[in-house]
Amino acid sequence: MISLAHSSTPQTTAKDSLGCTSSSFLTDIERKTALFAFYRKHTTGLRLEHVSTPASGRGILIGISLSDGHRRKIIRGSRSTAHDFYADSIYVRDFSEDYRADMASNFDFTLIEFSSPFFDGIADVGRRTRVDRIAPTVAHNDRVLGQLGRALALALALQSNDDADPLLLDQLGIAIGTHAMHAYGGVPSDESKQQRLSAELEARAKDMLMAGATSLDEVASACRVSRGYFIKAFSAATGKTPHQWLIEQRIDAAKHLLARGDWTLARIATHCGFSSQSHFTQTFTKNVGLPPGGWRRRARA
């Protein structure tokens, strides 16, 4: 059975199941199948809105940005971190944790809600080690999910309440979930409990790294583990050391700005967390194989 809620001019100010104000959106679509809940939410010039949902057992939410220009501030306790989203940026949100965020500017997302048992089933079918969680992720560029998200947006737009095809939606949901499990699956459940961070602590560590934590000792202390334990646990969860992960995030953000904007290299360097333009150029060239200016020219050719 499929349920549909669509409104181009919402009349209420009630909060929806994701904690958003329904009247904020020009497009607000929700469809449910036996396996998934699918959403399409779009607006332009969104005024500041506070989103809040309490912890629950609903599972995992994956959001896929379809356009540039969205910014949100995620709040955890007394800390907050700001994140910029571009086309193909994704986030993974675990409903088992309280969620608070302030959102502003454009918003154009497809979103898919997965129950926790779904990922067990995917692992069993693929005969892979079962993964017990999908690591929370914010504003990460993922071209595969970007393409699948656009296909999902088209499917949601084309289908009416009478001729909606749950099989098509479910196939897209399975494809998105399978990719997410392999890309963001965190630590296998049969791995030793040692050298692991909880999903909450991993998300906290990533936020602190992106916010410019002064040292790994500071991040490890916030995660209530030693520096050595933190490095091993973080590497086990992400496949990268904290430094490698942070550089990758900064370079991804810089690529978006180089390809889509007219900012100077100095401004991009500062915005993305590099200590100077020369540091940005050196790091970018080492990891990408081209200097930022050359990469920008090729990306726009």
PDB file of C-alpha atoms in Angstrom:
ATOM      1  CA  MET A   1       0.000   0.000   0.000  1.00  0.00           C
ATOM      2  CA  ILE A   2       1.232   3.475  -0.846  1.00  0.00           C
ATOM      3  CA  SER A   3       0.233   6.656   0.914  1.00  0.00           C
ATOM      4  CA  LEU A   4       0.691  10.037  -0.723  1.00  0.00           C
ATOM      5  CA  ALA A   5       0.778  13.530   0.662  1.00  0.00           C
ATOM      6  CA  HIS A   6       1.455  16.327  -1.817  1.00  0.00           C
ATOM      7  CA  SER A   7       0.828  20.003  -1.521  1.00  0.00           C
ATOM      8  CA  SER A   8       2.171  22.873  -3.578  1.00  0.00           C
ATOM      9  CA  THR A   9       0.689  25.475  -1.208  1.00  0.00           C
ATOM     10  CA  PRO A  10       0.504  23.994   2.298  1.00  0.00           C
ATOM     11  CA  GLN A  11      -1.972  25.691   4.593  1.00  0.00           C
ATOM     12  CA  THR A  12      -0.801  24.536   8.021  1.00  0.00           C
ATOM     13  CA  THR A  13       2.211  25.196  10.182  1.00  0.00           C
ATOM     14  CA  ALA A  14       2.298  21.728  11.723  1.00  0.00           C
ATOM     15  CA  LYS A  15       5.556  19.835  12.007  1.00  0.00           C
ATOM     16  CA  ASP A  16       5.923  16.805   9.761  1.00  0.00           C
ATOM     17  CA  SER A  17       7.419  13.437  10.714  1.00  0.00           C
ATOM     18  CA  LEU A  18      10.946  14.750  10.018  1.00  0.00           C
ATOM     19  CA  GLY A  19      10.522  17.760  12.297  1.00  0.00           C
ATOM     20  CA  CYS A  20      10.056  20.337   9.510  1.00  0.00           C
ATOM     21  CA  THR A  21       7.297  22.927   9.222  1.00  0.00           C
ATOM     22  CA  SER A  22       4.996  21.678   6.468  1.00  0.00           C
ATOM     23  CA  SER A  23       4.114  25.160   5.219  1.00  0.00           C
ATOM     24  CA  SER A  24       7.771  25.945   4.490  1.00  0.00           C
ATOM     25  CA  PHE A  25       7.878  23.810   1.338  1.00  0.00           C
ATOM     26  CA  LEU A  26       6.741  24.485  -2.214  1.00  0.00           C
ATOM     27  CA  THR A  27       6.935  20.753  -2.913  1.00  0.00           C
ATOM     28  CA  ASP A  28       6.205  18.335  -0.093  1.00  0.00           C
ATOM     29  CA  ILE A  29       5.726  14.705  -1.160  1.00  0.00           C
ATOM     30  CA  GLU A  30       5.632  11.625   1.028  1.00  0.00           C
ATOM     31  CA  ARG A  31       5.125   8.070  -0.173  1.00  0.00           C
ATOM     32  CA  LYS A  32       5.339   4.876   1.826  1.00  0.00           C
ATOM     33  CA  THR A  33       5.735   1.316   0.645  1.00  0.00           C
ATOM     34  CA  ALA A  34       6.026  -1.856   2.677  1.00  0.00           C
ATOM     35  CA  LEU A  35       9.806  -1.345   2.840  1.00  0.00           C
ATOM     36  CA  PHE A  36      10.515   2.389   2.852  1.00  0.00           C
ATOM     37  CA  ALA A  37       9.244   5.916   3.338  1.00  0.00           C
ATOM     38  CA  PHE A  38      10.200   8.336   0.538  1.00  0.00           C
ATOM     39  CA  TYR A  39      10.129  12.129   0.734  1.00  0.00           C
ATOM     40  CA  ARG A  40      10.694  15.023  -1.666  1.00  0.00           C
ATOM     41  CA  LYS A  41      10.997  18.437  -0.056  1.00  0.00           C
ATOM     42  CA  HIS A  42      11.803  21.591  -1.973  1.00  0.00           C
ATOM     43  CA  THR A  43      11.657  25.311  -1.391  1.00  0.00           C
ATOM     44  CA  THR A  44      13.647  28.437  -2.194  1.00  0.00           C
ATOM     45  CA  GLY A  45      14.688  31.195   0.159  1.00  0.00           C
ATOM     46  CA  LEU A  46      13.805  29.193   3.270  1.00  0.00           C
ATOM     47  CA  ARG A  47      13.773  31.463   6.282  1.00  0.00           C
ATOM     48  CA  LEU A  48      15.495  30.243   9.404  1.00  0.00           C
ATOM     49  CA  GLU A  49      13.733  27.147  10.685  1.00  0.00           C
ATOM     50  CA  HIS A  50      14.468  25.033  13.723  1.00  0.00           C
ATOM     51  CA  VAL A  51      14.138  21.277  13.207  1.00  0.00           C
ATOM     52  CA  SER A  52      13.927  18.956  16.170  1.00  0.00           C
ATOM     53  CA  THR A  53      13.033  15.275  16.571  1.00  0.00           C
ATOM     54  CA  PRO A  54      13.414  13.113  19.680  1.00  0.00           C
ATOM     55  CA  ALA A  55      15.264   9.805  19.623  1.00  0.00           C
ATOM     56  CA  SER A  56      13.174   6.885  18.365  1.00  0.00           C
ATOM     57  CA  GLY A  57      13.478   3.417  16.889  1.00  0.00           C
ATOM     58  CA  ARG A  58      12.557   4.435  13.338  1.00  0.00           C
ATOM     59  CA  GLY A  59      15.938   3.513  11.830  1.00  0.00           C
ATOM     60  CA  ILE A  60      18.052   5.564   9.417  1.00  0.00           C
ATOM     61  CA  LEU A  61      17.286   8.585   7.216  1.00  0.00           C
ATOM     62  CA  ILE A  62      19.357   9.358   4.122  1.00  0.00           C
ATOM     63  CA  GLY A  63      18.957  12.796   2.555  1.00  0.00           C
ATOM     64  CA  ILE A  64      20.271  13.627  -0.930  1.00  0.00           C
ATOM     65  CA  SER A  65      20.663  17.257  -2.002  1.00  0.00           C
ATOM     66  CA  LEU A  66      19.552  17.968  -5.565  1.00  0.00           C
ATOM     67  CA  SER A  67      20.933  21.509  -5.794  1.00  0.00           C
ATOM     68  CA  ASP A  68      23.467  23.923  -4.326  1.00  0.00           C
ATOM     69  CA  GLY A  69      22.854  26.544  -1.693  1.00  0.00           C
ATOM     70  CA  HIS A  70      21.598  24.816   1.451  1.00  0.00           C
ATOM     71  CA  ARG A  71      23.171  25.467   4.845  1.00  0.00           C
ATOM     72  CA  ARG A  72      22.291  23.980   8.206  1.00  0.00           C
ATOM     73  CA  LYS A  73      23.670  24.231  11.713  1.00  0.00           C
ATOM     74  CA  ILE A  74      23.541  20.955  13.634  1.00  0.00           C
ATOM     75  CA  ILE A  75      23.312  21.312  17.403  1.00  0.00           C
ATOM     76  CA  ARG A  76      24.591  18.737  19.884  1.00  0.00           C
ATOM     77  CA  GLY A  77      24.386  19.848  23.487  1.00  0.00           C
ATOM     78  CA  SER A  78      26.260  23.136  23.806  1.00  0.00           C
ATOM     79  CA  ARG A  79      28.139  22.611  20.521  1.00  0.00           C
ATOM     80  CA  SER A  80      27.015  23.425  16.996  1.00  0.00           C
ATOM     81  CA  THR A  81      28.585  22.992  13.565  1.00  0.00           C
ATOM     82  CA  ALA A  82      27.601  24.603  10.250  1.00  0.00           C
ATOM     83  CA  HIS A  83      27.498  22.584   7.037  1.00  0.00           C
ATOM     84  CA  ASP A  84      27.094  23.664   3.400  1.00  0.00           C
ATOM     85  CA  PHE A  85      25.269  21.350   0.989  1.00  0.00           C
ATOM     86  CA  TYR A  86      25.707  21.257  -2.770  1.00  0.00           C
ATOM     87  CA  ALA A  87      24.201  19.076  -5.486  1.00  0.00           C
ATOM     88  CA  ASP A  88      25.092  15.435  -4.644  1.00  0.00           C
ATOM     89  CA  SER A  89      25.791  16.246  -0.983  1.00  0.00           C
ATOM     90  CA  ILE A  90      24.234  13.659   1.305  1.00  0.00           C
ATOM     91  CA  TYR A  91      23.615  13.172   4.975  1.00  0.00           C
ATOM     92  CA  VAL A  92      22.904  10.083   7.051  1.00  0.00           C
ATOM     93  CA  ARG A  93      20.865  10.583  10.203  1.00  0.00           C
ATOM     94  CA  ASP A  94      20.264   7.955  12.887  1.00  0.00           C
ATOM     95  CA  PHE A  95      16.800   8.245  14.422  1.00  0.00           C
ATOM     96  CA  SER A  96      18.063   6.596  17.618  1.00  0.00           C
ATOM     97  CA  GLU A  97      19.643   9.938  18.564  1.00  0.00           C
ATOM     98  CA  ASP A  98      17.999  13.270  19.344  1.00  0.00           C
ATOM     99  CA  TYR A  99      18.344  15.646  16.403  1.00  0.00           C
ATOM    100  CA  ARG A 100      18.357  19.444  16.404  1.00  0.00           C
ATOM    101  CA  ALA A 101      19.279  21.716  13.521  1.00  0.00           C
ATOM    102  CA  ASP A 102      18.737  25.246  12.251  1.00  0.00           C
ATOM    103  CA  MET A 103      18.181  25.405   8.490  1.00  0.00           C
ATOM    104  CA  ALA A 104      18.248  28.364   6.124  1.00  0.00           C
ATOM    105  CA  SER A 105      18.439  29.196   2.400  1.00  0.00           C
ATOM    106  CA  ASN A 106      17.431  26.846  -0.421  1.00  0.00           C
ATOM    107  CA  PHE A 107      16.297  23.303   0.309  1.00  0.00           C
ATOM    108  CA  ASP A 108      15.855  20.652  -2.387  1.00  0.00           C
ATOM    109  CA  PHE A 109      16.182  17.077  -1.146  1.00  0.00           C
ATOM    110  CA  THR A 110      14.960  13.575  -1.716  1.00  0.00           C
ATOM    111  CA  LEU A 111      14.975  11.540   1.490  1.00  0.00           C
ATOM    112  CA  ILE A 112      14.588   7.842   2.229  1.00  0.00           C
ATOM    113  CA  GLU A 113      13.779   6.315   5.589  1.00  0.00           C
ATOM    114  CA  PHE A 114      15.082   2.787   6.259  1.00  0.00           C
ATOM    115  CA  SER A 115      14.188   0.495   9.125  1.00  0.00           C
ATOM    116  CA  SER A 116      17.169  -1.048  10.918  1.00  0.00           C
ATOM    117  CA  PRO A 117      16.358  -4.659   9.826  1.00  0.00           C
ATOM    118  CA  PHE A 118      16.635  -3.603   6.166  1.00  0.00           C
ATOM    119  CA  PHE A 119      20.435  -3.497   6.332  1.00  0.00           C
ATOM    120  CA  ASP A 120      20.563  -6.946   7.938  1.00  0.00           C
ATOM    121  CA  GLY A 121      18.622  -8.309   4.980  1.00  0.00           C
ATOM    122  CA  ILE A 122      20.920  -6.680   2.446  1.00  0.00           C
ATOM    123  CA  ALA A 123      23.970  -8.113   4.199  1.00  0.00           C
ATOM    124  CA  ASP A 124      22.458 -11.605   4.279  1.00  0.00           C
ATOM    125  CA  VAL A 125      21.563 -11.560   0.573  1.00  0.00           C
ATOM    126  CA  GLY A 126      25.023 -10.316  -0.386  1.00  0.00           C
ATOM    127  CA  ARG A 127      26.745 -12.833   1.922  1.00  0.00           C
ATOM    128  CA  ARG A 128      28.795 -10.039   3.426  1.00  0.00           C
ATOM    129  CA  THR A 129      29.699  -9.437   7.044  1.00  0.00           C
ATOM    130  CA  ARG A 130      26.676  -7.911   8.712  1.00  0.00           C
ATOM    131  CA  VAL A 131      27.017  -4.220   9.520  1.00  0.00           C
ATOM    132  CA  ASP A 132      25.287  -3.119  12.689  1.00  0.00           C
ATOM    133  CA  ARG A 133      24.943   0.558  11.822  1.00  0.00           C
ATOM    134  CA  ILE A 134      25.295   3.186   9.130  1.00  0.00           C
ATOM    135  CA  ALA A 135      27.688   5.872  10.287  1.00  0.00           C
ATOM    136  CA  PRO A 136      26.106   9.347  10.614  1.00  0.00           C
ATOM    137  CA  THR A 137      27.427  11.546   7.810  1.00  0.00           C
ATOM    138  CA  VAL A 138      26.877  15.237   7.055  1.00  0.00           C
ATOM    139  CA  ALA A 139      27.353  17.155   3.775  1.00  0.00           C
ATOM    140  CA  HIS A 140      29.441  14.446   2.114  1.00  0.00           C
ATOM    141  CA  ASN A 141      29.667  14.456  -1.688  1.00  0.00           C
ATOM    142  CA  ASP A 142      28.423  11.185  -3.204  1.00  0.00           C
ATOM    143  CA  ARG A 143      27.821  11.166  -6.959  1.00  0.00           C
ATOM    144  CA  VAL A 144      26.268   7.697  -6.942  1.00  0.00           C
ATOM    145  CA  LEU A 145      23.607   8.697  -4.436  1.00  0.00           C
ATOM    146  CA  GLY A 146      23.224  12.009  -6.261  1.00  0.00           C
ATOM    147  CA  GLN A 147      22.239  10.196  -9.459  1.00  0.00           C
ATOM    148  CA  LEU A 148      19.922   7.828  -7.602  1.00  0.00           C
ATOM    149  CA  GLY A 149      18.381  10.764  -5.749  1.00  0.00           C
ATOM    150  CA  ARG A 150      17.545  12.521  -9.009  1.00  0.00           C
ATOM    151  CA  ALA A 151      15.993   9.322 -10.370  1.00  0.00           C
ATOM    152  CA  LEU A 152      13.916   9.065  -7.206  1.00  0.00           C
ATOM    153  CA  ALA A 153      12.799  12.695  -7.507  1.00  0.00           C
ATOM    154  CA  LEU A 154      11.652  12.037 -11.079  1.00  0.00           C
ATOM    155  CA  ALA A 155       9.802   8.874 -10.061  1.00  0.00           C
ATOM    156  CA  LEU A 156       8.017  10.708  -7.254  1.00  0.00           C
ATOM    157  CA  ALA A 157       7.077  13.593  -9.554  1.00  0.00           C
ATOM    158  CA  LEU A 158       5.727  11.386 -12.356  1.00  0.00           C
ATOM    159  CA  GLN A 159       3.624   9.061 -10.276  1.00  0.00           C
ATOM    160  CA  SER A 160       0.095   9.963  -9.295  1.00  0.00           C
ATOM    161  CA  ASN A 161      -1.853   8.463  -6.434  1.00  0.00           C
ATOM    162  CA  ASP A 162      -3.678   6.163  -8.854  1.00  0.00           C
ATOM    163  CA  ASP A 163      -0.813   4.755 -10.895  1.00  0.00           C
ATOM    164  CA  ALA A 164       2.090   4.861  -8.445  1.00  0.00           C
ATOM    165  CA  ASP A 165       4.433   1.901  -8.883  1.00  0.00           C
ATOM    166  CA  PRO A 166       5.680   0.630  -5.516  1.00  0.00           C
ATOM    167  CA  LEU A 167       8.074  -1.790  -7.233  1.00  0.00           C
ATOM    168  CA  LEU A 168       9.965   1.064  -8.926  1.00  0.00           C
ATOM    169  CA  LEU A 169      10.244   2.982  -5.667  1.00  0.00           C
ATOM    170  CA  ASP A 170      11.358  -0.106  -3.767  1.00  0.00           C
ATOM    171  CA  GLN A 171      14.040  -0.883  -6.361  1.00  0.00           C
ATOM    172  CA  LEU A 172      15.415   2.639  -6.010  1.00  0.00           C
ATOM    173  CA  GLY A 173      15.289   2.301  -2.227  1.00  0.00           C
ATOM    174  CA  ILE A 174      17.198  -0.988  -2.349  1.00  0.00           C
ATOM    175  CA  ALA A 175      19.844   0.531  -4.636  1.00  0.00           C
ATOM    176  CA  ILE A 176      20.284   3.545  -2.353  1.00  0.00           C
ATOM    177  CA  GLY A 177      20.382   1.409   0.792  1.00  0.00           C
ATOM    178  CA  THR A 178      22.862  -1.081  -0.662  1.00  0.00           C
ATOM    179  CA  HIS A 179      25.258   1.660  -1.724  1.00  0.00           C
ATOM    180  CA  ALA A 180      24.928   3.392   1.649  1.00  0.00           C
ATOM    181  CA  MET A 181      25.645   0.176   3.528  1.00  0.00           C
ATOM    182  CA  HIS A 182      28.879  -0.421   1.642  1.00  0.00           C
ATOM    183  CA  ALA A 183      29.965   3.245   1.648  1.00  0.00           C
ATOM    184  CA  TYR A 184      28.971   4.257   5.186  1.00  0.00           C
ATOM    185  CA  GLY A 185      28.513   0.945   6.965  1.00  0.00           C
ATOM    186  CA  GLY A 186      30.891   1.671   9.814  1.00  0.00           C
ATOM    187  CA  VAL A 187      32.294  -1.242  11.773  1.00  0.00           C
ATOM    188  CA  PRO A 188      31.140  -4.863  11.185  1.00  0.00           C
ATOM    189  CA  SER A 189      29.129  -6.186  14.108  1.00  0.00           C
ATOM    190  CA  ASP A 190      31.325  -9.247  14.596  1.00  0.00           C
ATOM    191  CA  GLU A 191      34.437  -7.133  15.126  1.00  0.00           C
ATOM    192  CA  SER A 192      35.757  -6.881  18.647  1.00  0.00           C
ATOM    193  CA  LYS A 193      34.089  -4.313  20.845  1.00  0.00           C
ATOM    194  CA  GLN A 194      37.560  -2.876  21.318  1.00  0.00           C
ATOM    195  CA  GLN A 195      38.736  -0.047  19.085  1.00  0.00           C
ATOM    196  CA  ARG A 196      35.228   1.138  18.287  1.00  0.00           C
ATOM    197  CA  LEU A 197      33.375   4.396  18.684  1.00  0.00           C
ATOM    198  CA  SER A 198      29.636   4.580  19.118  1.00  0.00           C
ATOM    199  CA  ALA A 199      27.708   6.263  16.316  1.00  0.00           C
ATOM    200  CA  GLU A 200      27.158   9.268  18.577  1.00  0.00           C
ATOM    201  CA  LEU A 201      30.853   9.629  19.432  1.00  0.00           C
ATOM    202  CA  GLU A 202      31.925   9.167  15.819  1.00  0.00           C
ATOM    203  CA  ALA A 203      29.546  11.926  14.745  1.00  0.00           C
ATOM    204  CA  ARG A 204      30.826  14.154  17.552  1.00  0.00           C
ATOM    205  CA  ALA A 205      34.431  13.540  16.495  1.00  0.00           C
ATOM    206  CA  LYS A 206      33.684  14.382  12.856  1.00  0.00           C
ATOM    207  CA  ASP A 207      31.881  17.560  13.846  1.00  0.00           C
ATOM    208  CA  MET A 208      34.797  18.636  16.044  1.00  0.00           C
ATOM    209  CA  LEU A 209      37.316  17.917  13.298  1.00  0.00           C
ATOM    210  CA  MET A 210      35.294  19.939  10.782  1.00  0.00           C
ATOM    211  CA  ALA A 211      34.857  22.764  13.291  1.00  0.00           C
ATOM    212  CA  GLY A 212      38.631  23.095  13.690  1.00  0.00           C
ATOM    213  CA  ALA A 213      39.443  21.244  16.901  1.00  0.00           C
ATOM    214  CA  THR A 214      42.865  22.335  18.108  1.00  0.00           C
ATOM    215  CA  SER A 215      44.247  18.811  18.571  1.00  0.00           C
ATOM    216  CA  LEU A 216      43.395  15.114  18.422  1.00  0.00           C
ATOM    217  CA  ASP A 217      43.834  15.060  22.184  1.00  0.00           C
ATOM    218  CA  GLU A 218      40.877  17.454  22.447  1.00  0.00           C
ATOM    219  CA  VAL A 219      38.713  15.276  20.198  1.00  0.00           C
ATOM    220  CA  ALA A 220      39.726  12.075  21.993  1.00  0.00           C
ATOM    221  CA  SER A 221      38.941  13.668  25.345  1.00  0.00           C
ATOM    222  CA  ALA A 222      35.467  14.659  24.128  1.00  0.00           C
ATOM    223  CA  CYS A 223      34.959  11.023  23.082  1.00  0.00           C
ATOM    224  CA  ARG A 224      36.169   9.848  26.505  1.00  0.00           C
ATOM    225  CA  VAL A 225      39.010   7.719  25.091  1.00  0.00           C
ATOM    226  CA  SER A 226      42.781   8.012  24.791  1.00  0.00           C
ATOM    227  CA  ARG A 227      44.398   9.607  21.758  1.00  0.00           C
ATOM    228  CA  GLY A 228      45.774   6.283  20.503  1.00  0.00           C
ATOM    229  CA  TYR A 229      42.460   4.488  21.002  1.00  0.00           C
ATOM    230  CA  PHE A 230      40.623   7.276  19.181  1.00  0.00           C
ATOM    231  CA  ILE A 231      42.897   7.131  16.121  1.00  0.00           C
ATOM    232  CA  LYS A 232      42.510   3.341  15.844  1.00  0.00           C
ATOM    233  CA  ALA A 233      38.743   3.436  16.408  1.00  0.00           C
ATOM    234  CA  PHE A 234      38.194   6.296  13.963  1.00  0.00           C
ATOM    235  CA  SER A 235      40.316   4.559  11.330  1.00  0.00           C
ATOM    236  CA  ALA A 236      38.399   1.301  11.821  1.00  0.00           C
ATOM    237  CA  ALA A 237      35.086   3.101  11.283  1.00  0.00           C
ATOM    238  CA  THR A 238      36.042   5.264   8.301  1.00  0.00           C
ATOM    239  CA  GLY A 239      38.982   3.495   6.684  1.00  0.00           C
ATOM    240  CA  LYS A 240      41.047   6.671   7.104  1.00  0.00           C
ATOM    241  CA  THR A 241      43.021   8.375   9.838  1.00  0.00           C
ATOM    242  CA  PRO A 242      41.389  11.502  11.280  1.00  0.00           C
ATOM    243  CA  HIS A 243      43.828  13.682   9.325  1.00  0.00           C
ATOM    244  CA  GLN A 244      43.188  11.854   6.048  1.00  0.00           C
ATOM    245  CA  TRP A 245      39.429  12.060   6.569  1.00  0.00           C
ATOM    246  CA  LEU A 246      39.557  15.783   7.337  1.00  0.00           C
ATOM    247  CA  ILE A 247      41.722  16.570   4.304  1.00  0.00           C
ATOM    248  CA  GLU A 248      39.309  14.606   2.093  1.00  0.00           C
ATOM    249  CA  GLN A 249      36.336  16.599   3.417  1.00  0.00           C
ATOM    250  CA  ARG A 250      38.128  19.910   2.887  1.00  0.00           C
ATOM    251  CA  ILE A 251      39.189  19.010  -0.647  1.00  0.00           C
ATOM    252  CA  ASP A 252      35.641  17.886  -1.527  1.00  0.00           C
ATOM    253  CA  ALA A 253      34.290  21.214  -0.268  1.00  0.00           C
ATOM    254  CA  ALA A 254      36.961  23.105  -2.211  1.00  0.00           C
ATOM    255  CA  LYS A 255      36.111  21.232  -5.421  1.00  0.00           C
ATOM    256  CA  HIS A 256      32.477  22.308  -5.168  1.00  0.00           C
ATOM    257  CA  LEU A 257      33.470  25.940  -4.712  1.00  0.00           C
ATOM    258  CA  LEU A 258      36.013  25.784  -7.529  1.00  0.00           C
ATOM    259  CA  ALA A 259      33.536  24.226  -9.949  1.00  0.00           C
ATOM    260  CA  ARG A 260      30.483  26.280  -9.099  1.00  0.00           C
ATOM    261  CA  GLY A 261      31.621  29.649  -7.790  1.00  0.00           C
ATOM    262  CA  ASP A 262      33.880  32.596  -8.519  1.00  0.00           C
ATOM    263  CA  TRP A 263      35.600  32.834  -5.159  1.00  0.00           C
ATOM    264  CA  THR A 264      39.314  33.538  -5.106  1.00  0.00           C
ATOM    265  CA  LEU A 265      41.655  30.740  -4.084  1.00  0.00           C
ATOM    266  CA  ALA A 266      42.485  32.627  -0.902  1.00  0.00           C
ATOM    267  CA  ARG A 267      38.815  32.834   0.072  1.00  0.00           C
ATOM    268  CA  ILE A 268      38.237  29.155  -0.706  1.00  0.00           C
ATOM    269  CA  ALA A 269      41.295  28.222   1.350  1.00  0.00           C
ATOM    270  CA  THR A 270      40.008  30.111   4.381  1.00  0.00           C
ATOM    271  CA  HIS A 271      36.434  28.852   4.013  1.00  0.00           C
ATOM    272  CA  CYS A 272      37.533  25.207   3.763  1.00  0.00           C
ATOM    273  CA  GLY A 273      39.834  25.339   6.776  1.00  0.00           C
ATOM    274  CA  PHE A 274      43.287  25.550   5.198  1.00  0.00           C
ATOM    275  CA  SER A 275      45.819  27.701   7.021  1.00  0.00           C
ATOM    276  CA  SER A 276      46.754  29.683   3.905  1.00  0.00           C
ATOM    277  CA  GLN A 277      46.367  29.763   0.137  1.00  0.00           C
ATOM    278  CA  SER A 278      49.784  28.167  -0.290  1.00  0.00           C
ATOM    279  CA  HIS A 279      48.853  25.357   2.114  1.00  0.00           C
ATOM    280  CA  PHE A 280      45.608  24.848   0.191  1.00  0.00           C
ATOM    281  CA  THR A 281      47.418  24.750  -3.161  1.00  0.00           C
ATOM    282  CA  GLN A 282      50.073  22.349  -1.908  1.00  0.00           C
ATOM    283  CA  THR A 283      47.579  19.972  -0.270  1.00  0.00           C
ATOM    284  CA  PHE A 284      45.114  20.060  -3.168  1.00  0.00           C
ATOM    285  CA  THR A 285      47.843  19.401  -5.739  1.00  0.00           C
ATOM    286  CA  LYS A 286      49.299  16.524  -3.728  1.00  0.00           C
ATOM    287  CA  ASN A 287      45.933  14.780  -3.363  1.00  0.00           C
ATOM    288  CA  VAL A 288      44.251  15.615  -6.677  1.00  0.00           C
ATOM    289  CA  GLY A 289      47.190  15.771  -9.067  1.00  0.00           C
ATOM    290  CA  LEU A 290      46.385  19.282 -10.306  1.00  0.00           C
ATOM    291  CA  PRO A 291      46.669  22.708  -8.671  1.00  0.00           C
ATOM    292  CA  PRO A 292      43.319  24.309  -7.745  1.00  0.00           C
ATOM    293  CA  GLY A 293      43.402  26.773 -10.643  1.00  0.00           C
ATOM    294  CA  GLY A 294      44.119  24.043 -13.173  1.00  0.00           C
ATOM    295  CA  TRP A 295      41.421  21.808 -11.715  1.00  0.00           C
ATOM    296  CA  ARG A 296      38.921  24.678 -11.906  1.00  0.00           C
ATOM    297  CA  ARG A 297      39.696  25.320 -15.575  1.00  0.00           C
ATOM    298  CA  ARG A 298      39.318  21.640 -16.433  1.00  0.00           C
ATOM    299  CA  ALA A 299      36.083  21.307 -14.437  1.00  0.00           C
ATOM    300  CA  ARG A 300      34.553  24.248 -16.296  1.00  0.00           C
ATOM    301  CA  ALA A 301      35.808  23.294 -19.749  1.00  0.00           C
TER     302      ALA A 301
END
